[in-house]
Amino acid sequence: MRIPDLLEALRGEYGDLKWWPADTAFEVMVGAVLTQNTSWTNVEKALANLRARDALSPEGLMALGQEELAEQIRPSGYFNVKADRLRHLLHFLEASGGIETLAALETTDLRSALLGVKGVGPETADDIVLYAFERPVFVVDAYTRRLFERLEMAQAREPYDVLREQVEAALGADVAALNDLHALIVEHGKERCRPRPRCESCPLRLHCRYPGTTAHP
Ligand code: SF4
């Protein structure tokens, strides 16, 4: 299936999801770390704790001690590790001159700089580059891998950057399309293309050869 056709089919099914659910670029960055290995529902609880303490800013987060920060983000799981990672991100922001200075970087330089932060891998970096800085990169996650493999658009264990570049080549510099496609794939992965998929009502079933689908082209 072509990537623009996949985007169109998912948009037709799920509409405009208006990602990322955050008020500021900094909140996107914090959410991108907190969402590692957990569901967004748990992230929302941690963000609500930080918001209630007026700590959803670089200064506010820094003012919390390490233990207090870990306690407030406890609902997101791996809270000691994530508290460390958030501190690394804060130090990076401070050393880089803040979000406004980073916003002046070329996309590849911005991405490389984020990948240099301890605890920030490709998926977290691309969440930040796409949703906080609105640059044309694609976020590859477990939902993307599952869907692309089932649609025979990717091999098993395809390297992260191969998948990312495949989508970026298809959608070019269309940030809105890259934003939507990731959000829609997550929604589709939760609603239908689950580990045990609900193929009967799937809008992609005519393009899918995953075992269990009955309508093939
Ligand atoms: S038909 Fe089933 S396996 Fe294929 S994309 Fe849809 S939900 Fe996933």
Short mmCIF file of C-alpha atoms in Angstrom, two decimals, residues 29-30 32-38 61 65-91 117-121 124:
data_model
loop_
_atom_site.label_atom_id
_atom_site.label_comp_id
_atom_site.label_asym_id
_atom_site.label_seq_id
_atom_site.Cartn_x
_atom_site.Cartn_y
_atom_site.Cartn_z
CA MET A 29 9.32 17.42 25.44
CA VAL A 30 8.37 16.31 28.94
CA ALA A 32 7.90 12.55 25.04
CA VAL A 33 10.13 11.30 27.85
CA LEU A 34 7.27 10.27 30.13
CA THR A 35 5.54 8.24 27.41
CA GLN A 36 8.50 5.89 27.01
CA ASN A 37 7.24 2.35 27.74
CA THR A 38 3.85 3.39 29.05
CA LEU A 61 10.86 21.29 36.91
CA GLY A 65 14.36 18.06 43.82
CA GLN A 66 15.20 14.73 42.21
CA GLU A 67 13.13 12.76 44.73
CA GLU A 68 10.15 15.09 44.46
CA LEU A 69 10.29 14.98 40.66
CA ALA A 70 10.38 11.18 40.69
CA GLU A 71 7.44 11.10 43.09
CA GLN A 72 5.31 13.41 40.94
CA ILE A 73 5.91 11.40 37.76
CA ARG A 74 5.43 8.05 39.51
CA PRO A 75 2.19 7.28 37.53
CA SER A 76 4.22 7.13 34.28
CA GLY A 77 6.29 4.18 35.52
CA TYR A 78 10.11 3.82 35.61
CA PHE A 79 9.88 7.08 37.52
CA ASN A 80 13.45 7.18 38.85
CA VAL A 81 14.89 6.55 35.37
CA LYS A 82 12.54 9.11 33.81
CA ALA A 83 13.35 11.69 36.49
CA ASP A 84 17.02 11.26 35.54
CA ARG A 85 16.20 11.61 31.87
CA LEU A 86 14.18 14.76 32.45
CA ARG A 87 17.09 16.25 34.38
CA HIS A 88 19.41 15.44 31.47
CA LEU A 89 16.96 17.13 29.11
CA LEU A 90 16.79 20.20 31.36
CA HIS A 91 20.57 20.46 31.48
CA VAL A 117 20.99 13.66 25.33
CA LYS A 118 21.26 10.66 27.63
CA GLY A 119 17.99 8.73 27.59
CA VAL A 120 16.70 10.28 24.37
CA GLY A 121 16.49 7.65 21.63
CA THR A 124 11.70 10.35 21.69
#
